[in-house]
Amino acid sequence: MPAQIAINGYGTIGKRVADAVAAQDDMRVAGIAKTKPDFEAKLAVRKGYSVYAANRDAVAKFEKVGVRTAGVLEDLVKGVDLVVDCTPEESGYKPLYEKAGVKAIWQGGEEHALTNLSFNAAVNYADCIGASFVRVPSCNTTGLIRTLYPLDAHFGIDRVVAVMVRRATDPGDSKKGPINAIEPELEMPSHHGPDVQSVLPNLNIHTIAVKVPTTIMHLHTVTVDLKKPATGDAVLDVWKRFPRITFVAGGDGVKSTAQIMEIARDLSRNRADLYEIAVWKDGVHVVDRTRLYYFQAVHQESDVVPENVDAIRALLELERDGRKSMEKTDRSLGIGLAG
Ligand code: NAD
């Protein structure tokens, strides 16, 4: 029988995780929970998901607009094997999950300290097998880990300095900005560097972040001092052996994140998502034998989605081999077909 999975919070990340879970044969969506009966709740009903109100007070709001609920979150979590919590940061559901004796996965808005275990399928799947609680780090952090881990494993890394050019908000959000400004994050390092260390504790990384008026994709410019000499081709060969990294080329007309999202649309995936990290292969440069520069783009709404599916398998011990889990997830989502 497939594992029963609840999704608490059905926004940008939650609705994608729900669809990815529904695409697997070893797990199913038992229900989704929301605070508001908005258009996303109505679409969830149309998709056939059982909708639960986040709390008893919210039930009347759902009923008033004709969204039938199957109960409240508390009922949902009692009957499932695991909750994927995709609510905004610090929503505070840990005591509820603990009381119900249910396993849970949180997203990158939460601090590492909430679970003391942050997950990346390629790096630490084995360490998370059977765990009760993990956190999947944020989109930017996951993006950095995807390309830095292979480099560290193969060449060794002395030091990383990454500058993150961050999207202002998600496409479905019209409240946040900036809309006509460039906003430096004055905290140094930005929170991303320490967050990468929640999965790769020995990596010497410094991060700097700037927010710009775009809604799709972050762009990272990364400088890495490698321990062993390398060439650009050798670096690309290492990345090609790892899943969830794809390659684009300025020479093919991919001059910006706009063309990368056009590729994602042309692939006709669910919601035109790009789960892979896109690296410009003609933007990879090695100087003085050990200094590597590269650019990568991160589709913030979707890169963490396959990680959530693998984290479910690890926690519920549905698969003990991380590679096999990643392959299964990637096949189901069409990952690997981009480039
Ligand atoms: P979102 O605002 O798009 O969605 C949040 C959902 O939770 C909405 O459906 C909202 O109605 C619901 N919700 C709000 N309060 C709730 C509560 N108390 N109980 C139950 N449901 C509640 O947020 P998001 O962008 O999907 O972010 C969710 C998490 O994922 C955060 O930790 C965030 O940092 C992380 N994350 C976001 C992105 C991104 O780019 N959007 C990328 C990676 C990780």
Short mmCIF file of C-alpha atoms and ligand atoms in Angstrom, two decimals:
data_model
loop_
_atom_site.label_atom_id
_atom_site.label_comp_id
_atom_site.label_asym_id
_atom_site.label_seq_id
_atom_site.Cartn_x
_atom_site.Cartn_y
_atom_site.Cartn_z
CA MET A 1 0.00 0.00 0.00
CA PRO A 2 1.42 3.43 -0.88
CA ALA A 3 2.57 5.67 1.98
CA GLN A 4 -0.05 8.22 3.04
CA ILE A 5 1.25 11.78 2.75
CA ALA A 6 -0.35 15.01 4.00
CA ILE A 7 0.61 18.38 2.57
CA ASN A 8 0.13 21.23 5.04
CA GLY A 9 0.24 24.57 3.20
CA TYR A 10 -0.76 24.53 -0.44
CA GLY A 11 0.96 27.52 -2.03
CA THR A 12 3.94 27.80 -4.38
CA ILE A 13 5.81 24.82 -2.92
CA GLY A 14 2.94 22.79 -1.45
CA LYS A 15 0.96 22.44 -4.66
CA ARG A 16 4.07 21.32 -6.53
CA VAL A 17 5.04 18.80 -3.86
CA ALA A 18 1.46 17.46 -3.90
CA ASP A 19 1.57 16.86 -7.66
CA ALA A 20 5.03 15.29 -7.43
CA VAL A 21 3.86 12.93 -4.66
CA ALA A 22 0.79 12.05 -6.75
CA ALA A 23 3.13 11.10 -9.62
CA GLN A 24 4.86 8.37 -7.53
CA ASP A 25 3.71 4.76 -7.18
CA ASP A 26 4.94 4.29 -3.60
CA MET A 27 3.17 7.25 -1.98
CA ARG A 28 -0.14 9.09 -2.31
CA VAL A 29 -1.61 12.43 -1.28
CA ALA A 30 -4.01 11.71 1.59
CA GLY A 31 -5.02 15.37 1.73
CA ILE A 32 -3.90 18.97 1.66
CA ALA A 33 -4.50 21.57 4.37
CA LYS A 34 -5.00 25.29 3.92
CA THR A 35 -5.93 28.32 5.99
CA LYS A 36 -7.87 30.10 3.24
CA PRO A 37 -10.46 28.80 0.77
CA ASP A 38 -8.90 30.74 -2.11
CA PHE A 39 -8.51 29.82 -5.80
CA GLU A 40 -5.73 27.38 -4.94
CA ALA A 41 -8.06 25.49 -2.57
CA LYS A 42 -10.74 25.38 -5.27
CA LEU A 43 -8.25 24.06 -7.83
CA ALA A 44 -7.08 21.43 -5.33
CA VAL A 45 -10.67 20.18 -5.10
CA ARG A 46 -10.89 20.07 -8.90
CA LYS A 47 -7.68 18.03 -9.00
CA GLY A 48 -9.27 15.49 -6.69
CA TYR A 49 -7.26 16.20 -3.53
CA SER A 50 -9.09 16.02 -0.21
CA VAL A 51 -8.99 19.50 1.29
CA TYR A 52 -8.73 20.08 5.04
CA ALA A 53 -9.08 23.39 6.86
CA ALA A 54 -5.97 24.31 8.86
CA ASN A 55 -8.08 24.77 12.01
CA ARG A 56 -11.69 24.60 13.26
CA ASP A 57 -12.20 28.38 12.93
CA ALA A 58 -11.38 28.18 9.22
CA VAL A 59 -14.01 25.52 8.42
CA ALA A 60 -16.84 28.07 8.26
CA LYS A 61 -14.84 30.20 5.80
CA PHE A 62 -14.45 27.20 3.49
CA GLU A 63 -18.12 26.27 3.76
CA LYS A 64 -19.23 29.84 3.08
CA VAL A 65 -17.64 29.79 -0.38
CA GLY A 66 -18.69 26.22 -1.16
CA VAL A 67 -15.32 24.49 -0.65
CA ARG A 68 -16.17 21.21 1.04
CA THR A 69 -13.59 20.15 3.64
CA ALA A 70 -12.81 16.59 4.64
CA GLY A 71 -12.07 17.81 8.18
CA VAL A 72 -9.32 19.81 9.85
CA LEU A 73 -5.55 19.46 9.79
CA GLU A 74 -5.56 17.63 13.12
CA ASP A 75 -7.78 14.90 11.62
CA LEU A 76 -5.57 14.65 8.54
CA VAL A 77 -2.27 14.24 10.38
CA LYS A 78 -3.68 11.48 12.60
CA GLY A 79 -4.23 9.20 9.61
CA VAL A 80 -1.01 9.68 7.63
CA ASP A 81 2.56 8.40 7.64
CA LEU A 82 4.18 11.78 7.03
CA VAL A 83 3.37 15.49 6.68
CA VAL A 84 5.17 17.73 4.22
CA ASP A 85 4.90 21.15 5.86
CA CYS A 86 4.87 23.83 3.15
CA THR A 87 3.42 26.58 5.31
CA PRO A 88 5.18 29.94 5.68
CA GLU A 89 8.15 29.96 8.05
CA GLU A 90 7.56 29.59 11.76
CA SER A 91 3.95 28.46 11.43
CA GLY A 92 4.68 26.34 14.48
CA TYR A 93 3.15 22.94 13.72
CA LYS A 94 5.91 20.79 15.24
CA PRO A 95 4.03 20.15 18.52
CA LEU A 96 0.96 19.01 16.55
CA TYR A 97 3.01 16.51 14.53
CA GLU A 98 4.81 15.30 17.65
CA LYS A 99 1.48 14.80 19.42
CA ALA A 100 0.15 12.81 16.45
CA GLY A 101 3.38 10.76 16.32
CA VAL A 102 3.78 11.58 12.64
CA LYS A 103 6.99 12.24 10.70
CA ALA A 104 7.42 15.61 9.00
CA ILE A 105 9.47 17.49 6.43
CA TRP A 106 9.80 21.30 6.52
CA GLN A 107 11.00 23.78 3.91
CA GLY A 108 13.85 26.25 3.76
CA GLY A 109 12.05 29.13 5.45
CA GLU A 110 12.62 27.29 8.72
CA GLU A 111 15.88 27.28 10.64
CA HIS A 112 18.09 24.18 10.60
CA ALA A 113 17.68 24.08 14.39
CA LEU A 114 14.01 23.05 14.01
CA THR A 115 15.07 19.56 12.91
CA ASN A 116 18.88 19.54 13.29
CA LEU A 117 18.86 17.59 10.04
CA SER A 118 18.81 19.32 6.65
CA PHE A 119 18.36 17.13 3.59
CA ASN A 120 19.90 16.92 0.17
CA ALA A 121 19.38 13.67 -1.69
CA ALA A 122 22.82 13.54 -3.32
CA VAL A 123 24.68 14.43 -0.12
CA ASN A 124 23.05 12.87 2.93
CA TYR A 125 20.13 10.60 1.97
CA ALA A 126 21.63 7.75 4.01
CA ASP A 127 21.91 9.92 7.15
CA CYS A 128 18.18 10.72 6.98
CA ILE A 129 16.86 7.16 6.61
CA GLY A 130 14.26 6.55 9.29
CA ALA A 131 14.53 10.08 10.77
CA SER A 132 11.39 11.66 12.22
CA PHE A 133 11.94 15.24 11.09
CA VAL A 134 14.05 16.87 8.36
CA ARG A 135 14.18 20.20 6.62
CA VAL A 136 14.76 20.65 2.88
CA PRO A 137 16.86 23.83 2.60
CA SER A 138 15.76 26.76 0.46
CA CYS A 139 15.83 27.01 -3.32
CA ASN A 140 19.08 29.02 -3.37
CA THR A 141 20.78 26.74 -0.86
CA THR A 142 19.69 23.61 -2.73
CA GLY A 143 21.00 25.18 -5.95
CA LEU A 144 24.41 25.88 -4.45
CA ILE A 145 24.65 22.41 -2.90
CA ARG A 146 23.79 20.72 -6.23
CA THR A 147 26.85 22.10 -8.01
CA LEU A 148 29.29 22.55 -5.11
CA TYR A 149 29.01 19.06 -3.65
CA PRO A 150 30.30 17.32 -6.83
CA LEU A 151 33.18 19.80 -7.03
CA ASP A 152 34.11 19.25 -3.41
CA ALA A 153 33.88 15.46 -3.77
CA HIS A 154 36.04 15.41 -6.91
CA PHE A 155 38.53 18.30 -6.73
CA GLY A 156 38.23 19.45 -3.11
CA ILE A 157 37.23 23.03 -2.33
CA ASP A 158 39.36 25.56 -0.47
CA ARG A 159 36.90 28.45 -0.59
CA VAL A 160 33.68 29.57 -2.29
CA VAL A 161 32.37 33.10 -2.78
CA ALA A 162 28.88 33.10 -4.30
CA VAL A 163 26.88 36.17 -5.27
CA MET A 164 23.17 35.49 -5.49
CA VAL A 165 21.04 37.69 -7.69
CA ARG A 166 17.63 36.88 -6.25
CA ARG A 167 14.16 37.18 -7.74
CA ALA A 168 12.00 39.71 -5.91
CA THR A 169 9.03 37.39 -5.42
CA ASP A 170 7.17 34.52 -7.08
CA PRO A 171 5.08 35.03 -10.26
CA GLY A 172 1.79 34.50 -8.43
CA ASP A 173 2.54 37.17 -5.81
CA SER A 174 1.74 40.82 -6.52
CA LYS A 175 2.40 42.17 -3.03
CA LYS A 176 6.18 42.12 -2.71
CA GLY A 177 8.99 43.95 -4.44
CA PRO A 178 11.21 45.62 -5.37
CA ILE A 179 9.58 46.51 -8.69
CA ASN A 180 11.99 49.24 -9.78
CA ALA A 181 15.06 48.99 -7.59
CA ILE A 182 18.01 46.77 -6.77
CA GLU A 183 18.22 45.82 -3.13
CA PRO A 184 21.48 44.60 -1.56
CA GLU A 185 21.25 42.30 1.43
CA LEU A 186 23.49 44.07 3.92
CA GLU A 187 23.94 41.09 6.21
CA MET A 188 27.31 39.39 5.59
CA PRO A 189 27.42 36.60 4.80
CA SER A 190 23.84 36.35 3.56
CA HIS A 191 22.00 33.51 5.30
CA HIS A 192 22.64 31.20 2.32
CA GLY A 193 26.29 30.42 3.18
CA PRO A 194 25.57 29.17 6.71
CA ASP A 195 22.55 27.35 5.28
CA VAL A 196 24.73 25.45 2.79
CA GLN A 197 26.85 24.44 5.79
CA SER A 198 23.78 22.84 7.37
CA VAL A 199 24.28 20.10 4.75
CA LEU A 200 28.00 20.53 3.93
CA PRO A 201 29.40 21.53 7.35
CA ASN A 202 33.06 21.66 6.27
CA LEU A 203 32.59 23.82 3.19
CA ASN A 204 34.31 27.21 3.43
CA ILE A 205 31.67 29.40 1.77
CA HIS A 206 30.83 33.10 1.83
CA THR A 207 27.63 34.37 0.19
CA ILE A 208 26.41 37.81 -0.84
CA ALA A 209 22.85 38.49 -2.01
CA VAL A 210 21.10 41.15 -4.07
CA LYS A 211 17.37 41.27 -4.89
CA VAL A 212 16.25 42.37 -8.36
CA PRO A 213 12.85 43.04 -9.98
CA THR A 214 12.15 39.69 -11.64
CA THR A 215 9.82 36.87 -10.64
CA ILE A 216 11.38 33.87 -12.28
CA MET A 217 14.72 32.41 -11.32
CA HIS A 218 17.67 33.37 -9.19
CA LEU A 219 21.07 33.72 -10.83
CA HIS A 220 24.25 32.77 -8.98
CA THR A 221 27.75 33.86 -9.91
CA VAL A 222 30.09 31.47 -8.17
CA THR A 223 33.86 31.68 -7.58
CA VAL A 224 35.50 28.52 -6.29
CA ASP A 225 39.11 27.93 -5.28
CA LEU A 226 39.67 24.24 -5.93
CA LYS A 227 42.24 22.13 -4.10
CA LYS A 228 43.27 20.23 -7.25
CA PRO A 229 43.90 21.80 -10.67
CA ALA A 230 41.04 21.49 -13.18
CA THR A 231 39.91 22.55 -16.61
CA GLY A 232 36.47 23.80 -17.59
CA ASP A 233 35.82 20.53 -19.46
CA ALA A 234 36.85 18.45 -16.43
CA VAL A 235 34.44 20.43 -14.25
CA LEU A 236 31.60 19.89 -16.75
CA ASP A 237 32.41 16.16 -16.90
CA VAL A 238 32.08 15.89 -13.11
CA TRP A 239 28.74 17.73 -13.07
CA LYS A 240 27.41 15.52 -15.89
CA ARG A 241 27.75 12.52 -13.60
CA PHE A 242 25.38 14.08 -11.04
CA PRO A 243 21.61 14.32 -11.43
CA ARG A 244 19.55 17.51 -11.38
CA ILE A 245 22.10 19.72 -13.08
CA THR A 246 21.38 20.72 -16.67
CA PHE A 247 23.43 22.71 -19.17
CA VAL A 248 22.57 25.64 -21.37
CA ALA A 249 24.73 27.69 -23.73
CA GLY A 250 24.93 31.34 -24.58
CA GLY A 251 26.06 30.08 -27.99
CA ASP A 252 22.61 28.48 -28.44
CA GLY A 253 20.92 31.80 -27.75
CA VAL A 254 20.41 31.26 -24.03
CA LYS A 255 21.50 34.72 -22.99
CA SER A 256 19.42 35.06 -19.83
CA THR A 257 17.01 33.40 -17.44
CA ALA A 258 14.20 34.31 -19.89
CA GLN A 259 15.42 31.73 -22.43
CA ILE A 260 15.93 29.13 -19.68
CA MET A 261 12.29 29.45 -18.66
CA GLU A 262 11.36 29.27 -22.36
CA ILE A 263 13.20 25.92 -22.50
CA ALA A 264 11.22 24.83 -19.44
CA ARG A 265 7.96 25.80 -21.19
CA ASP A 266 9.03 23.99 -24.36
CA LEU A 267 9.64 20.82 -22.32
CA SER A 268 5.90 20.88 -21.46
CA ARG A 269 6.44 19.80 -17.91
CA ASN A 270 3.88 20.36 -15.19
CA ARG A 271 3.62 24.17 -14.68
CA ALA A 272 6.70 24.61 -16.95
CA ASP A 273 8.86 23.87 -13.91
CA LEU A 274 12.62 23.39 -14.18
CA TYR A 275 13.68 21.13 -11.33
CA GLU A 276 17.33 21.07 -12.43
CA ILE A 277 19.94 23.74 -11.78
CA ALA A 278 20.87 25.30 -15.12
CA VAL A 279 24.59 25.96 -15.64
CA TRP A 280 25.89 27.96 -18.62
CA LYS A 281 28.48 25.59 -20.09
CA ASP A 282 30.18 28.43 -21.99
CA GLY A 283 30.23 30.46 -18.76
CA VAL A 284 32.49 27.97 -16.96
CA HIS A 285 36.04 29.34 -16.72
CA VAL A 286 39.12 28.13 -14.90
CA VAL A 287 42.02 30.57 -14.43
CA ASP A 288 45.38 29.91 -12.78
CA ARG A 289 44.55 26.15 -12.76
CA THR A 290 42.49 26.16 -9.58
CA ARG A 291 40.18 29.17 -9.66
CA LEU A 292 36.79 28.31 -11.14
CA TYR A 293 34.08 30.79 -12.14
CA TYR A 294 30.59 29.80 -13.24
CA PHE A 295 27.01 31.03 -13.54
CA GLN A 296 23.93 29.04 -12.66
CA ALA A 297 20.20 29.73 -12.62
CA VAL A 298 17.71 28.33 -10.11
CA HIS A 299 13.97 27.97 -10.72
CA GLN A 300 12.98 28.92 -7.20
CA GLU A 301 9.49 27.45 -7.34
CA SER A 302 10.54 23.92 -8.25
CA ASP A 303 14.16 22.87 -7.58
CA VAL A 304 13.31 21.68 -4.06
CA VAL A 305 10.36 19.54 -5.22
CA PRO A 306 12.28 16.35 -6.14
CA GLU A 307 14.27 16.70 -2.90
CA ASN A 308 10.99 16.57 -0.94
CA VAL A 309 9.97 13.34 -2.70
CA ASP A 310 13.33 11.73 -1.90
CA ALA A 311 13.16 12.97 1.69
CA ILE A 312 9.78 11.20 2.06
CA ARG A 313 11.36 7.94 0.83
CA ALA A 314 14.29 8.30 3.21
CA LEU A 315 12.22 9.09 6.30
CA LEU A 316 9.68 6.35 5.61
CA GLU A 317 12.40 3.89 4.51
CA LEU A 318 10.59 3.27 1.24
CA GLU A 319 14.00 3.03 -0.46
CA ARG A 320 17.37 2.71 1.26
CA ASP A 321 19.47 3.61 -1.76
CA GLY A 322 19.47 7.38 -2.37
CA ARG A 323 20.58 7.00 -5.99
CA LYS A 324 17.66 4.69 -6.72
CA SER A 325 15.22 7.07 -5.09
CA MET A 326 16.57 9.99 -7.12
CA GLU A 327 16.32 7.99 -10.34
CA LYS A 328 12.73 7.03 -9.58
CA THR A 329 11.76 10.61 -8.72
CA ASP A 330 13.53 11.99 -11.76
CA ARG A 331 11.88 9.50 -14.14
CA SER A 332 8.45 10.39 -12.79
CA LEU A 333 9.01 14.14 -13.23
CA GLY A 334 10.83 13.99 -16.58
CA ILE A 335 14.07 15.26 -15.03
CA GLY A 336 17.15 14.70 -17.14
CA LEU A 337 15.42 15.44 -20.41
CA ALA A 338 16.28 19.15 -20.39
CA GLY A 339 19.84 19.17 -21.72
P1 NAD B 1 3.19 30.39 -0.07
O1 NAD B 1 2.83 31.63 0.64
O2 NAD B 1 3.16 30.37 -1.56
O3 NAD B 1 2.26 29.21 0.42
C1 NAD B 1 1.99 28.99 1.76
C2 NAD B 1 0.70 28.20 1.89
O4 NAD B 1 0.47 27.92 3.25
C3 NAD B 1 -0.53 28.91 1.36
O5 NAD B 1 -1.37 27.95 0.78
C4 NAD B 1 -1.17 29.47 2.63
O6 NAD B 1 -2.58 29.61 2.49
C5 NAD B 1 -0.84 28.36 3.61
N1 NAD B 1 -0.78 28.79 4.99
C6 NAD B 1 -0.42 29.99 5.49
N2 NAD B 1 -0.44 29.96 6.84
C7 NAD B 1 -0.80 28.71 7.18
C8 NAD B 1 -1.00 28.05 8.40
N3 NAD B 1 -0.81 28.66 9.56
N4 NAD B 1 -1.40 26.76 8.37
C9 NAD B 1 -1.58 26.09 7.21
N5 NAD B 1 -1.40 26.67 6.02
C10 NAD B 1 -1.01 27.96 6.01
O7 NAD B 1 4.62 29.99 0.47
P2 NAD B 1 5.75 29.16 -0.29
O8 NAD B 1 6.50 30.07 -1.17
O9 NAD B 1 5.17 27.91 -0.85
O10 NAD B 1 6.72 28.84 0.94
C11 NAD B 1 6.50 27.75 1.83
C12 NAD B 1 7.83 27.33 2.40
O11 NAD B 1 8.69 26.94 1.32
C13 NAD B 1 8.58 28.43 3.17
O12 NAD B 1 9.34 27.83 4.18
C14 NAD B 1 9.52 28.99 2.11
O13 NAD B 1 10.63 29.63 2.66
C15 NAD B 1 9.89 27.71 1.37
N6 NAD B 1 10.39 27.89 0.01
C16 NAD B 1 9.83 28.78 -0.85
C17 NAD B 1 10.34 28.91 -2.13
C18 NAD B 1 9.79 29.90 -3.10
O14 NAD B 1 10.52 30.36 -3.98
N7 NAD B 1 8.53 30.25 -3.04
C19 NAD B 1 11.40 28.12 -2.55
C20 NAD B 1 11.93 27.17 -1.67
C21 NAD B 1 11.42 27.07 -0.39
#
